[in-house]
mmCIF file of C-alpha atoms in Angstrom:
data_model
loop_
_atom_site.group_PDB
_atom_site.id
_atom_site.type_symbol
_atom_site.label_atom_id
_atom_site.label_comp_id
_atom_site.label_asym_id
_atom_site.label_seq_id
_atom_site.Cartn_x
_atom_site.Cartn_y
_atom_site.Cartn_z
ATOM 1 C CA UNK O 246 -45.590 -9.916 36.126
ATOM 2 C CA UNK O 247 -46.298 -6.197 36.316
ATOM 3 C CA UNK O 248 -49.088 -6.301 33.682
ATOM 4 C CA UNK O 249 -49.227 -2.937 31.858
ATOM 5 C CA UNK O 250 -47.555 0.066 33.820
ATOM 6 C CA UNK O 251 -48.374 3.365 32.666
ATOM 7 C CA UNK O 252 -46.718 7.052 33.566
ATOM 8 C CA UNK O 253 -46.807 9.082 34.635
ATOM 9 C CA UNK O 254 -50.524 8.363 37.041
ATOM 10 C CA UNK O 255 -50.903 12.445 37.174
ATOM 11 C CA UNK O 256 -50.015 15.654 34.852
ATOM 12 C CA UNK O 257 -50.438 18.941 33.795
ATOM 13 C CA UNK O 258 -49.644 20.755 31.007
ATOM 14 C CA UNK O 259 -49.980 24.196 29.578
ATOM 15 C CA UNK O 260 -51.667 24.890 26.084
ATOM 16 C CA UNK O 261 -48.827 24.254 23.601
ATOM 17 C CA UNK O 262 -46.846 21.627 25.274
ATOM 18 C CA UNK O 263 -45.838 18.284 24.450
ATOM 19 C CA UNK O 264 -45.059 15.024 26.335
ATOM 20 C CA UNK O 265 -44.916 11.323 26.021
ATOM 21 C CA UNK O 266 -46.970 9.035 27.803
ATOM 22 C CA UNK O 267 -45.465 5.734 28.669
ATOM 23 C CA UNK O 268 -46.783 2.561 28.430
ATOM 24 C CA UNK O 269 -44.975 -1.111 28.929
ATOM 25 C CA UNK O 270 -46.269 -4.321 29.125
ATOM 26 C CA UNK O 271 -44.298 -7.475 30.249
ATOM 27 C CA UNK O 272 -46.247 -10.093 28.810
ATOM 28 C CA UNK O 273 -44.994 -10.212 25.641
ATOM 29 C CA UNK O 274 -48.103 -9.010 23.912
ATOM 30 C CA UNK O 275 -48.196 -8.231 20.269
ATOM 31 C CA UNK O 276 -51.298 -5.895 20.341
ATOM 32 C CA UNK O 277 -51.309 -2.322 21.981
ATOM 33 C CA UNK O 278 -53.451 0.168 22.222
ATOM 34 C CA UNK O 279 -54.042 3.716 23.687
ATOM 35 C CA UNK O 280 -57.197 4.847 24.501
ATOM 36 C CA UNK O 281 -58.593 8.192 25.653
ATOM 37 C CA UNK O 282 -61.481 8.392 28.452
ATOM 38 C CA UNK O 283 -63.667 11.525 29.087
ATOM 39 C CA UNK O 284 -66.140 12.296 31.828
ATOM 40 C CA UNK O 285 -69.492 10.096 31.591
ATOM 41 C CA UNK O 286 -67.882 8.871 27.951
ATOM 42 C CA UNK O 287 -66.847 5.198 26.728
ATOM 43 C CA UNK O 288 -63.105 4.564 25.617
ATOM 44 C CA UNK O 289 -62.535 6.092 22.424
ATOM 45 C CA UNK O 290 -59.722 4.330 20.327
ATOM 46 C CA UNK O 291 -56.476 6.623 19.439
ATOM 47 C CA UNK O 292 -53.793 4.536 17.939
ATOM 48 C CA UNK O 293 -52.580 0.518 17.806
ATOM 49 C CA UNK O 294 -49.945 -1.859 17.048
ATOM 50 C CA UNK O 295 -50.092 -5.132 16.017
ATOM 51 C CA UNK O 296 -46.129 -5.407 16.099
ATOM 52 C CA UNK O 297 -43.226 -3.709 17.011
ATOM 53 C CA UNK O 298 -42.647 -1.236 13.562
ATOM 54 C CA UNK O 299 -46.409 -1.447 12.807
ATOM 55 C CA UNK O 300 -48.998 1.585 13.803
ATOM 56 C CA UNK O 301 -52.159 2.531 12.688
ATOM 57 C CA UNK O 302 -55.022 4.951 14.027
ATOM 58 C CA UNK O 303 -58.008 4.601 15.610
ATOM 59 C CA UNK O 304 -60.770 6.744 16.070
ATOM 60 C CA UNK O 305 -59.557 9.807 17.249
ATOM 61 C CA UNK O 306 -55.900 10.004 16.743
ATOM 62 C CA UNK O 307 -55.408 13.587 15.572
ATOM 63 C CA UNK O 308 -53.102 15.618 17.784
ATOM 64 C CA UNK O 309 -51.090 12.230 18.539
ATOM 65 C CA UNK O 310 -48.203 10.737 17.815
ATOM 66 C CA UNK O 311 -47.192 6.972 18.385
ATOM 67 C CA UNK O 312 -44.492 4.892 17.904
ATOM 68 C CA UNK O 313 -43.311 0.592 18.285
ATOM 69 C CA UNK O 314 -39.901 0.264 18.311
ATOM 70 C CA UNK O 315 -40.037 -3.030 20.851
ATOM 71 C CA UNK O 316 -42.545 -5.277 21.860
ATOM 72 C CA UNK O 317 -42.497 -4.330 25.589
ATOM 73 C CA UNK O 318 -43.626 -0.588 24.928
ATOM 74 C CA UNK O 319 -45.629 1.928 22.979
ATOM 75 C CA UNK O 320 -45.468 5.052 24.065
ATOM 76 C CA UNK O 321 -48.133 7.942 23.236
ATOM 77 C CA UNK O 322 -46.966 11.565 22.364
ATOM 78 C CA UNK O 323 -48.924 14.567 22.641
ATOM 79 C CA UNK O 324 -46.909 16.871 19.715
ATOM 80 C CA UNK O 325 -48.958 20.414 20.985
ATOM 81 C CA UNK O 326 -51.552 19.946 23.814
ATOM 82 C CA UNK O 327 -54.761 21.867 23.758
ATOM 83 C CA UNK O 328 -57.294 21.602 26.490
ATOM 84 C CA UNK O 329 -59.336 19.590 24.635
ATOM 85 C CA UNK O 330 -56.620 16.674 25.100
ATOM 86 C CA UNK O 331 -57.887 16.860 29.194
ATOM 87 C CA UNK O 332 -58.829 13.324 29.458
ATOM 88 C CA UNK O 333 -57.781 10.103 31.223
ATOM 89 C CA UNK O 334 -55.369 7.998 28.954
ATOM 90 C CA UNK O 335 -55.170 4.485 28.721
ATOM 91 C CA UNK O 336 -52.996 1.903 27.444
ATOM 92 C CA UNK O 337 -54.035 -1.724 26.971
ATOM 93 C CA UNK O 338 -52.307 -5.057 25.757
ATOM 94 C CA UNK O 339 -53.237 -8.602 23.754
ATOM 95 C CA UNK O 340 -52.350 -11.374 22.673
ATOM 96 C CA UNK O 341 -52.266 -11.423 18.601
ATOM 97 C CA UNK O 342 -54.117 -14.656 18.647
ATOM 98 C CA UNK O 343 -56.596 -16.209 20.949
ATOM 99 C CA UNK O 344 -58.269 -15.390 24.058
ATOM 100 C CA UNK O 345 -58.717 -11.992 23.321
ATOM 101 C CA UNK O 346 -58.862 -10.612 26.438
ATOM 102 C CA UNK O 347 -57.288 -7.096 26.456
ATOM 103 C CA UNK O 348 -55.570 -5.833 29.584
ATOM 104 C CA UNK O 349 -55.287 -2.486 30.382
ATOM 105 C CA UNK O 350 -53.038 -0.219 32.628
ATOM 106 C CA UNK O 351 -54.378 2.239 35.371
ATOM 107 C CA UNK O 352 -54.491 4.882 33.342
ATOM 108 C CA UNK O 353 -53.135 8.274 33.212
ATOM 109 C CA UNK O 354 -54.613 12.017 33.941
ATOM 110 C CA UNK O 355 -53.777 14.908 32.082
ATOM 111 C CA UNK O 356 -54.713 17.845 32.167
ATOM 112 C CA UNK O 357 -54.451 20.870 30.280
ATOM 113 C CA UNK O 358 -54.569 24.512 30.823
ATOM 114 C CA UNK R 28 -67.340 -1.809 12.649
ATOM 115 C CA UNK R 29 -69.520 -2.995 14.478
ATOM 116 C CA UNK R 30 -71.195 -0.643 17.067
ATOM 117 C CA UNK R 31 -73.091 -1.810 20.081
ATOM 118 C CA UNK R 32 -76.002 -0.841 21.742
ATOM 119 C CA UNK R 33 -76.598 -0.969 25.767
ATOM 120 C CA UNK R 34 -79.135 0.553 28.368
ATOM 121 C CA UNK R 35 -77.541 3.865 30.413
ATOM 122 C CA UNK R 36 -78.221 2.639 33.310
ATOM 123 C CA UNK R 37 -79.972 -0.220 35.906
ATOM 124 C CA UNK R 38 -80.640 0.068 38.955
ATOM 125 C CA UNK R 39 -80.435 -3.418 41.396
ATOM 126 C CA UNK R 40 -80.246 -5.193 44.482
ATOM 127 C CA UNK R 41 -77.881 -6.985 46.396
ATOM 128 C CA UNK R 42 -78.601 -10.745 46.102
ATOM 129 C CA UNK R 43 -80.564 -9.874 42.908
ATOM 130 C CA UNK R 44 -79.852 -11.866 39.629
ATOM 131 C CA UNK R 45 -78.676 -8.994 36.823
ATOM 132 C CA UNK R 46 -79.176 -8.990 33.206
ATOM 133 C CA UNK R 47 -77.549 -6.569 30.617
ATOM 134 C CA UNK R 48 -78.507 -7.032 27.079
ATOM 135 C CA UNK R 49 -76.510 -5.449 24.145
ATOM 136 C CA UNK R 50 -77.454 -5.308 20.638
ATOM 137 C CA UNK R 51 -74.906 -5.555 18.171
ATOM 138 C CA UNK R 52 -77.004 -5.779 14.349
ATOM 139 C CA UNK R 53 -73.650 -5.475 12.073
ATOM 140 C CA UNK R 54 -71.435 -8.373 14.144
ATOM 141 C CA UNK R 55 -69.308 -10.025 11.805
ATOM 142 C CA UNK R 56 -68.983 -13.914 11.057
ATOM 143 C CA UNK R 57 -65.398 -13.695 12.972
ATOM 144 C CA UNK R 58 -66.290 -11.493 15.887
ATOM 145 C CA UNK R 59 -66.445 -12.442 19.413
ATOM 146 C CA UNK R 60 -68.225 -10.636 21.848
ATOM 147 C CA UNK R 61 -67.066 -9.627 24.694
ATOM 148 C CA UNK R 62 -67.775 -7.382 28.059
ATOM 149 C CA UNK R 63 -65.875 -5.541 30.434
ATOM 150 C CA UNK R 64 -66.065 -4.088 33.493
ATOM 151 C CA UNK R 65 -65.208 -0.864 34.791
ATOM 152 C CA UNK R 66 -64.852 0.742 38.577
ATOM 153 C CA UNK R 67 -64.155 4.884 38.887
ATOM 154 C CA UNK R 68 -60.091 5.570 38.136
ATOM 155 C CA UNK R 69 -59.280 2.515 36.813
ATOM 156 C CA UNK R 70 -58.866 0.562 33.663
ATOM 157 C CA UNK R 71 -61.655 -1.822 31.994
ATOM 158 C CA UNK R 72 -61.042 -5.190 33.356
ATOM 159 C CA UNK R 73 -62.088 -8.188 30.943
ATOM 160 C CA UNK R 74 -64.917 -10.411 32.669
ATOM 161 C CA UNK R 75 -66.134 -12.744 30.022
ATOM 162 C CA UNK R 76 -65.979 -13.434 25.840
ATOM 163 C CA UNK R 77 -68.111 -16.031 23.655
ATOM 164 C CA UNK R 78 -68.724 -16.830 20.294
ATOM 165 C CA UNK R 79 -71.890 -18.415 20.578
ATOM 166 C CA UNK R 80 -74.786 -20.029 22.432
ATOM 167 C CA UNK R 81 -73.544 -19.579 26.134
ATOM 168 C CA UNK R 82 -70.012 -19.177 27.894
ATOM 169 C CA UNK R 83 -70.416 -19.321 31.930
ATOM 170 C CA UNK R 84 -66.963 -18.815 34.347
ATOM 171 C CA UNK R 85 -66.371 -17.976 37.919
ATOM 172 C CA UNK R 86 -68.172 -14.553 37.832
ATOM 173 C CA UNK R 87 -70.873 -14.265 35.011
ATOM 174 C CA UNK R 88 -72.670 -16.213 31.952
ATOM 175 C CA UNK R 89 -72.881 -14.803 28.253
ATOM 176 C CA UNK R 90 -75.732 -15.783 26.349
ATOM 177 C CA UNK R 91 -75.644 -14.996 22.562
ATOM 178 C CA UNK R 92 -78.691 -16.388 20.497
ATOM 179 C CA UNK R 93 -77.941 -18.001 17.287
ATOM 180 C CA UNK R 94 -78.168 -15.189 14.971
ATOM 181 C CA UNK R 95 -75.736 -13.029 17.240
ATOM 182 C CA UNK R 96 -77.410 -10.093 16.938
ATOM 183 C CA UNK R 97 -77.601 -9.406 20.945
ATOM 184 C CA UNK R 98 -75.807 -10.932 23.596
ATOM 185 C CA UNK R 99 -76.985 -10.599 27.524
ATOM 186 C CA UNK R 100 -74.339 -10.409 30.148
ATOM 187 C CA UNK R 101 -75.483 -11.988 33.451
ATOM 188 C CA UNK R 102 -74.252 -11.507 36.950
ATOM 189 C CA UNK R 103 -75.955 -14.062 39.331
ATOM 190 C CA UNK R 104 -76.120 -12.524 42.852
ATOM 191 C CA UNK R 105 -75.133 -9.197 42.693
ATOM 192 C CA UNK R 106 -73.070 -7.401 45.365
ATOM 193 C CA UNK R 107 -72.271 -3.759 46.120
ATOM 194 C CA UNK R 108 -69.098 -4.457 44.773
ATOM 195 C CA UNK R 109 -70.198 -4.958 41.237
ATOM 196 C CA UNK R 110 -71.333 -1.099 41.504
ATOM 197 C CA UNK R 111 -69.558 -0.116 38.401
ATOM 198 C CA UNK R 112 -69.940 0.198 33.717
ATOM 199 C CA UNK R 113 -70.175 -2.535 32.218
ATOM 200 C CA UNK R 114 -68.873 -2.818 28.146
ATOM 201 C CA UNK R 115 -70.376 -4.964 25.894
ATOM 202 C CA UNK R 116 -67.723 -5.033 22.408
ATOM 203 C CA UNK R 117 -67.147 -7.153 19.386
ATOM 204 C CA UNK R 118 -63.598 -8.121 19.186
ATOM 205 C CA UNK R 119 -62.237 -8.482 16.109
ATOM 206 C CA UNK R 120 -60.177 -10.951 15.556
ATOM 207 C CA UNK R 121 -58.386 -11.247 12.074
ATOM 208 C CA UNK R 122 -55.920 -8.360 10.758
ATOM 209 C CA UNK R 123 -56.979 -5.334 12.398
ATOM 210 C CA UNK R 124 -57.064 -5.201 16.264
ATOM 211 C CA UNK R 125 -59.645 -2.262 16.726
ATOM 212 C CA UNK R 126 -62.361 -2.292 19.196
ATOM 213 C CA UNK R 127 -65.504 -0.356 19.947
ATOM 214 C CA UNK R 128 -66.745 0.913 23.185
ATOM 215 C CA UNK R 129 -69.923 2.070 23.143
ATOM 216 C CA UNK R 130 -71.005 4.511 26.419
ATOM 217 C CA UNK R 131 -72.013 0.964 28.635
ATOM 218 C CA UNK R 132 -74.269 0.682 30.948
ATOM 219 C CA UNK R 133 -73.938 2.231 34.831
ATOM 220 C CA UNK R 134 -75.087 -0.684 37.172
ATOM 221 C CA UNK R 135 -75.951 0.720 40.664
ATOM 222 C CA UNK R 136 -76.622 -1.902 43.213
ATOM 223 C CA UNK R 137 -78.192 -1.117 46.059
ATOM 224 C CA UNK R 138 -78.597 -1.991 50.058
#
């Protein structure tokens, strides 16, 4: 198993931009998540999924956009990056019932100018 | 949802028995608690979850007193290695899947 895979590890974008973030997870997990990190900070919350067709937000999920279409992957899009969006992104997986350990993916790095 | 509450920072040394206590006042009946840990660049990597009373596996113990309220995270015999932030979190676990990280705590072992 590859766990959750994340990409790209590394990017840069200029103000106004957009991209997608990929995330995919091979363990057949119902629950994703995608997370934003910043300097010295905890992991603030963006969007979930308990299913493939089902999204909600989090904490912070202005400025994103997220879809489900399968199980396997639940990629995060950035509709019109600003430099406050510079952050380390994470993805993360679970189980929809017990243990509820969630695994997460090594993370991405954007960064915008 | 329920927010936790954890030191900045401890300071230890290697060999040394460490303790990290979180308070968590507004835990619901069907949270668990549960802590993470992680190193600089990568993900949070799940160490440990309990319900109550104590949970102990291959790397650390969790002791939650009866009225939940708190939960201490122990790592017996401490290594550089285990340099890193540790998360304490409720985990909820009917309907929603949200979780809270608070800012954890920076655990520095030292020579």
């Amino acid at each position: 198993n590859a766990g959750v895979t994340q990409t790209p590890k590394f990017q840069v974008l200029k103000t106004g931009q957009s991209m997608t973030l990929q995330c995919a997870q091979d363990m057949n997990h119902e629950y994703m998540s995608w997370y934003r990190q910043d300097p010295g900070m905890g992991l603030r919350l963006i969007h979930y999924s308990v299913g493939a067709g089902i999204t909600d937000q989090g904490e912070v999920p202005n400025g994103y956009n997220v879809s489900r279409s399968t199980t396997e992957d639940f990629p995060l899009r950035l509709l019109s990056a600003a430099p406050s969006q510079t952050s380390v992104y994470f993805c993360a997986s679970r189980t929809r019932d017990g243990p509820y350990e969630q695994y997460f993916g090594p993370g991405t790095r954007l960064t915008v100018t | 949802l329920a927010k936790t509450t954890q030191p900045i920072s401890m300071d230890s040394y290697e060999g040394q028995e460490v303790n990290i206590t979180c308070s968590h006042n507004n835990i619901a009946t069907n949270d668990y608690i549960t802590w993470y840990q992680q190193f600089p660049s990568q993900g949070p990597r799940f160490i440990i979850q309990g319900y109550k009373t104590k949970v102990t596996n291959e790397v650390a113990s969790l002791f939650i007193p009866a009225d939940r309220k708190s939960s201490t995270l122990s790592l017996p015999r401490v290594s550089l290695s285990d340099t890193a932030v540790y998360y304490c979190l409720v985990a909820f676990t009917s309907g929603t899947y949200k979780y809270i990280f608070g800012t954890g705590t920076r655990l520095k072992v030292l020579a």
